[in-house]
Coordinates of C-alpha atoms in Angstrom, one line a residue:
M18 CA -48.6 -36.9 -8.3
E19 CA -46.5 -39.5 -10.5
D20 CA -49.1 -41.7 -12.2
R21 CA -47.6 -45.0 -11.6
S22 CA -50.0 -46.8 -13.1
S23 CA -49.9 -45.3 -16.8
G24 CA -45.9 -44.6 -16.3
Q25 CA -46.3 -40.9 -17.2
L26 CA -44.3 -38.5 -15.3
P27 CA -45.7 -34.9 -13.8
E28 CA -45.6 -31.8 -16.5
P29 CA -42.6 -30.1 -15.3
L30 CA -42.6 -26.8 -13.0
H31 CA -41.9 -23.7 -14.7
A32 CA -40.4 -21.6 -12.0
R33 CA -40.9 -17.5 -12.1
P34 CA -37.9 -15.8 -11.0
V35 CA -39.1 -13.1 -8.4
P36 CA -39.5 -9.1 -10.2
R37 CA -37.2 -7.3 -9.0
P38 CA -37.9 -3.7 -10.0
G39 CA -35.7 -1.9 -7.8
R40 CA -33.0 -3.2 -10.2
W41 CA -34.2 -2.0 -13.3
V42 CA -35.2 1.8 -11.9
S43 CA -31.7 1.7 -10.4
A44 CA -29.9 0.6 -13.1
V45 CA -31.7 3.5 -15.5
I46 CA -30.9 6.2 -12.6
V47 CA -27.2 4.9 -13.0
L48 CA -27.0 5.0 -17.1
V49 CA -29.0 8.6 -17.0
L50 CA -26.4 9.8 -14.5
V51 CA -23.3 8.3 -16.7
A52 CA -24.5 10.0 -19.8
M53 CA -25.2 12.8 -18.1
A54 CA -21.4 13.1 -16.8
V55 CA -20.0 11.9 -20.1
N56 CA -21.7 14.3 -22.1
A57 CA -20.5 17.3 -19.5
L58 CA -17.2 15.9 -19.9
V59 CA -16.5 15.9 -23.5
T60 CA -19.1 19.0 -24.8
N61 CA -17.3 21.5 -21.9
P62 CA -15.0 23.3 -24.4
N63 CA -12.9 24.4 -21.1
F64 CA -11.6 21.0 -20.8
R65 CA -9.2 21.8 -23.4
W66 CA -8.8 17.6 -24.2
D67 CA -6.6 18.7 -27.3
T68 CA -4.1 20.2 -24.6
V69 CA -5.0 16.7 -22.6
W70 CA -3.5 14.7 -25.0
L71 CA -1.0 16.6 -25.7
Y72 CA 1.1 16.8 -22.5
L73 CA -0.3 13.2 -21.8
R74 CA 2.9 12.3 -23.4
D75 CA 5.6 15.5 -23.0
V76 CA 8.9 14.2 -22.1
L77 CA 8.9 16.4 -18.7
V78 CA 5.3 15.0 -17.7
V79 CA 6.2 11.4 -18.2
R80 CA 9.7 11.4 -16.6
G81 CA 7.6 12.6 -13.7
V82 CA 6.1 10.0 -13.4
G83 CA 9.5 8.3 -13.3
W84 CA 10.6 10.7 -10.5
T85 CA 7.0 9.9 -8.5
L86 CA 7.6 6.0 -9.3
V87 CA 11.1 5.7 -7.7
L88 CA 10.0 7.9 -4.8
T89 CA 6.9 5.4 -3.8
F90 CA 8.4 1.9 -4.1
G91 CA 11.6 3.5 -2.9
S92 CA 9.8 5.2 0.4
M93 CA 7.7 1.5 0.8
A94 CA 11.0 -0.6 0.9
I95 CA 12.5 1.4 3.5
A96 CA 9.4 1.7 5.5
I97 CA 8.6 -1.8 5.1
V98 CA 11.9 -2.5 6.8
L99 CA 12.1 -0.2 9.0
A100 CA 8.2 -1.2 10.0
I101 CA 9.1 -5.1 10.6
L102 CA 12.5 -3.5 12.9
L103 CA 9.7 -1.2 14.8
A104 CA 6.7 -3.8 15.1
V105 CA 9.8 -6.5 16.6
M106 CA 11.1 -3.6 18.8
R107 CA 7.6 -2.6 19.8
R108 CA 6.8 -7.0 20.9
S109 CA 10.5 -7.1 22.7
D110 CA 11.2 -7.6 26.1
N111 CA 13.5 -4.9 26.7
P112 CA 12.0 -2.0 27.5
V113 CA 14.3 0.0 26.5
M114 CA 13.7 -1.1 22.4
R115 CA 9.7 -1.1 23.6
W116 CA 9.9 3.0 24.4
V117 CA 12.5 3.5 21.3
S118 CA 9.7 2.0 19.1
W119 CA 7.0 3.9 21.0
F120 CA 8.3 7.0 20.6
W121 CA 9.3 6.9 17.0
I122 CA 6.0 6.2 16.1
W123 CA 4.3 8.5 18.5
F124 CA 6.0 10.8 17.1
F125 CA 6.0 10.6 13.1
R126 CA 2.0 9.6 13.4
G127 CA 1.9 12.9 15.4
T128 CA 3.1 15.0 13.2
P129 CA 1.6 16.0 9.6
I130 CA 4.0 14.7 6.8
Y131 CA 4.1 18.4 5.1
T132 CA 5.7 19.5 8.4
Q133 CA 8.3 16.6 8.3
L134 CA 9.1 17.2 4.6
V135 CA 9.6 20.8 5.5
F136 CA 12.0 20.5 8.1
W137 CA 13.9 17.6 6.0
G138 CA 14.2 20.3 3.0
L139 CA 15.9 22.8 6.1
I140 CA 18.2 19.9 7.5
S141 CA 20.8 21.6 5.8
V142 CA 20.1 25.2 7.2
L143 CA 19.3 23.3 10.9
Y144 CA 23.0 21.5 10.2
P145 CA 24.7 23.0 8.0
R146 CA 27.7 20.6 8.7
L147 CA 27.3 16.6 10.2
S148 CA 30.1 14.5 11.3
L149 CA 31.2 11.1 12.9
G150 CA 33.2 10.6 16.0
V151 CA 33.1 10.2 19.7
P152 CA 30.6 12.2 21.4
F153 CA 32.3 16.0 22.6
G154 CA 35.6 14.2 21.5
P155 CA 37.4 13.8 18.4
E156 CA 35.6 14.2 14.4
F157 CA 36.3 11.1 12.6
W158 CA 34.1 12.2 8.7
T159 CA 33.0 15.6 8.5
F160 CA 30.8 16.4 5.6
T161 CA 28.5 18.8 4.4
T162 CA 25.1 18.1 4.6
K163 CA 23.4 19.8 1.5
D164 CA 26.0 18.1 -0.9
V165 CA 24.9 15.2 0.8
I166 CA 21.3 15.0 2.1
T167 CA 19.8 16.4 -1.6
A168 CA 16.7 17.2 -2.1
F169 CA 16.2 13.7 -3.7
W170 CA 17.0 12.1 -0.5
A171 CA 15.8 14.4 1.8
A172 CA 12.3 13.5 0.0
L173 CA 12.8 9.3 -0.1
I174 CA 14.0 9.4 3.8
G175 CA 10.9 12.0 4.7
L176 CA 8.1 9.9 2.9
A177 CA 10.1 6.9 4.5
F178 CA 10.3 7.6 8.0
N179 CA 6.4 8.9 8.3
E180 CA 5.4 5.7 6.5
S181 CA 7.4 3.6 8.7
A182 CA 5.6 4.4 11.7
Y183 CA 1.9 3.6 10.0
L184 CA 3.4 0.3 8.6
A185 CA 5.1 -0.7 12.2
E186 CA 1.2 -1.4 13.4
I187 CA 0.2 -2.6 10.6
V188 CA 2.9 -5.4 11.2
R189 CA 2.5 -5.5 14.5
A190 CA -0.9 -6.6 14.1
G191 CA 0.1 -9.0 11.8
L192 CA 2.1 -10.4 14.3
S193 CA 0.1 -10.6 16.7
S194 CA -2.8 -12.2 14.8
V195 CA -0.5 -15.7 14.6
D196 CA -1.1 -18.1 17.6
P197 CA 1.2 -18.0 19.9
G198 CA 1.3 -21.9 19.4
Q199 CA 3.2 -21.5 16.6
T200 CA 6.0 -20.1 17.9
E201 CA 6.0 -22.1 20.9
A202 CA 5.8 -25.4 18.9
A203 CA 8.8 -24.1 16.8
K204 CA 11.1 -23.2 19.8
A205 CA 10.4 -26.9 21.2
L206 CA 12.0 -27.9 18.0
G207 CA 14.9 -26.4 18.5
M208 CA 14.6 -22.9 16.2
K209 CA 16.1 -19.4 16.9
D210 CA 13.9 -16.9 17.1
G211 CA 15.3 -14.9 14.1
K212 CA 14.2 -18.2 11.6
I213 CA 10.7 -18.4 13.6
L214 CA 9.5 -14.9 12.8
R215 CA 10.9 -15.6 8.9
R216 CA 9.5 -19.4 8.4
I217 CA 6.6 -19.3 10.7
V218 CA 5.1 -15.9 12.0
L219 CA 5.9 -13.8 9.0
P220 CA 4.0 -15.9 6.7
Q221 CA 1.3 -16.2 8.3
A222 CA 1.1 -12.9 9.3
M223 CA 0.7 -11.3 5.4
R224 CA -2.6 -12.1 5.2
V225 CA -3.0 -9.4 7.8
I226 CA -0.6 -7.2 6.3
V227 CA -1.0 -7.5 3.0
P228 CA -4.1 -5.8 2.4
P229 CA -3.5 -2.5 4.3
T230 CA -0.1 -2.5 3.2
G231 CA -1.3 -1.9 -0.2
N232 CA -2.9 0.6 0.7
E233 CA -0.7 2.2 2.0
T234 CA 1.3 2.0 -1.2
I235 CA -1.9 3.3 -2.9
S236 CA -1.7 6.4 -1.0
M237 CA 1.9 7.1 -0.8
L238 CA 2.1 7.2 -4.3
K239 CA -0.6 10.6 -4.0
T240 CA 1.6 11.4 -1.1
T241 CA 4.7 12.4 -3.1
S242 CA 2.8 15.6 -4.3
L243 CA 3.8 17.0 -1.0
V244 CA 7.5 16.8 -2.0
L245 CA 7.0 20.3 -3.1
A246 CA 7.7 21.3 0.3
I247 CA 11.1 20.4 0.1
P248 CA 11.1 21.2 -2.6
F249 CA 11.5 18.4 -5.0
T250 CA 11.3 19.4 -9.0
F251 CA 10.8 16.5 -10.8
E252 CA 7.8 15.0 -9.2
L253 CA 4.4 14.6 -11.1
T254 CA 2.3 17.2 -9.4
Y255 CA 4.9 20.0 -9.4
V256 CA 5.6 19.0 -13.0
T257 CA 2.5 19.6 -14.6
N258 CA 1.5 22.4 -12.0
Q259 CA 4.2 24.3 -13.8
I260 CA 3.4 23.5 -17.1
G261 CA 0.0 24.6 -16.2
S262 CA 0.9 28.3 -15.0
R263 CA 3.8 28.4 -17.9
I264 CA 0.5 27.8 -21.0
F265 CA -2.0 29.5 -18.4
Q266 CA -4.0 26.4 -18.7
P267 CA -4.3 24.8 -15.0
I268 CA -7.4 22.7 -15.5
P269 CA -6.2 20.2 -18.4
L270 CA -3.3 19.4 -16.7
L271 CA -4.3 18.8 -13.7
I272 CA -6.6 16.0 -15.7
V273 CA -3.5 14.7 -17.3
A274 CA -1.8 14.3 -13.8
A275 CA -5.7 12.7 -12.6
L276 CA -5.1 10.4 -15.5
W277 CA -1.9 9.2 -15.0
Y278 CA -2.4 8.5 -11.2
L279 CA -5.6 6.4 -12.0
L280 CA -3.3 4.6 -14.4
I281 CA -0.8 3.7 -11.7
T282 CA -3.6 2.9 -9.2
S283 CA -5.4 1.1 -11.3
I284 CA -2.0 -1.3 -11.9
L285 CA -1.4 -1.3 -8.1
M286 CA -4.9 -2.5 -7.0
V287 CA -4.3 -5.3 -9.7
G288 CA -1.4 -6.2 -7.8
Q289 CA -2.0 -6.4 -4.6
H290 CA -5.2 -8.4 -5.9
Y291 CA -3.0 -11.5 -6.6
L292 CA -1.0 -10.8 -3.2
E293 CA -3.8 -10.9 -0.8
R294 CA -4.6 -14.2 -3.2
Y295 CA -1.3 -15.8 -2.9
Y296 CA -1.0 -15.0 0.5
G297 CA -4.9 -16.3 0.5
R298 CA -4.1 -20.1 0.1
G299 CA -5.1 -22.8 2.5
F300 CA -7.3 -20.0 5.0
D301 CA -10.2 -19.7 3.1
G302 CA -11.7 -23.2 4.2
G303 CA -10.7 -24.7 0.5
R304 CA -13.4 -22.4 -1.7
T305 CA -10.5 -21.0 -4.0
G306 CA -7.8 -23.2 -5.8
R307 CA -7.3 -26.7 -5.0
G308 CA -9.4 -28.6 -1.8
R309 CA -7.4 -29.4 1.3
G310 CA -4.8 -32.0 0.7
R311 CA -6.2 -32.8 -2.9
G312 CA -4.4 -32.6 -6.5
P313 CA -5.3 -30.8 -9.4
R314 CA -7.9 -33.0 -10.7
G315 CA -9.2 -33.7 -7.0
G316 CA -7.5 -36.4 -6.3
R317 CA -5.1 -37.6 -3.4
G318 CA -1.9 -35.4 -3.5
K319 CA 0.6 -33.8 -1.1
P320 CA -0.9 -30.9 1.0
S321 CA 0.6 -27.5 0.7
K322 CA 2.3 -26.1 3.9
Q323 CA -0.8 -24.0 4.2
D324 CA -3.2 -26.5 4.4
L325 CA -1.2 -28.3 7.2
I326 CA -1.0 -25.0 9.0
G327 CA -4.7 -24.6 9.0
A328 CA -5.5 -28.4 9.7
S329 CA -3.4 -28.2 12.6
G330 CA -6.1 -26.0 13.8
T331 CA -3.7 -23.8 15.7
T332 CA -4.4 -20.8 13.3
K333 CA -7.5 -18.1 13.7
D334 CA -10.0 -18.7 10.4
D335 CA -10.4 -15.2 10.3
P336 CA -7.7 -12.9 12.3
F337 CA -9.6 -9.2 11.8
L338 CA -12.0 -9.9 14.5
E339 CA -9.5 -9.9 17.1
V340 CA -6.9 -7.7 16.0
T341 CA -7.3 -4.8 13.6
P342 CA -4.0 -2.2 12.3

């Protein structure tokens, strides 16, 4: 106790941290395993790291990386637009729209992507000539299928259509996570349905939509390796396999493809992280960023739109508890 008569303070307590030997043991085990793995990779001559470094910057490989990125982002862009339309149709009061959306999702989710790509590669065999006109009547415009739907467009459309079915369920889950009171309040103010979707519902649903969509984008990056079913011969996996077969060294070229995929995936993961943080503003209880209704220095300031939405109490703190894609 403090001696009040003498005015002396008690000696400070010297707290000792709780010993955790398990952490040190696990750290040592992990370091040993990592050292063994690095040693096995570096010292094994069968990996042919000289060949890996040589073809990592090869013109054909870099071009394959470019085509892979074009297929990835192009198909995802088309799929996102289709997914929003399908999700809105699925929530529509029109039964025809609901059943069309349901059939699209059922078909493209129920068949393997490789099988779909094979059919897209054979589209010119199934339909050598396509036309636009009156059904069972005159044709206004005809064209040869193989001249219009090339291998690239067949790969892009095939990937986009398949991905749209999965993204449609993700978008639908995101739209369902927004409290219906938001839509009712907007309608009471006289806003149209399209404007409500763009200005009210979608901005709040993005915090549910972005994480799985980022995962689907990373998955799409690797799914592009299946376009050899069409066949599309400029994609990264196809190019590295061809080079490996030509020089009779398949393992180093597989490593080249793996390194490029890892690099692109890492960049996409960083972008996904910042997108999640951007669309999650105002929904974390003020633990990150500026406080609710406060300026950057802690003083009172103009609250953001997300702050006002959160303060209204009409949004769920954790929408994943009730709705999952």
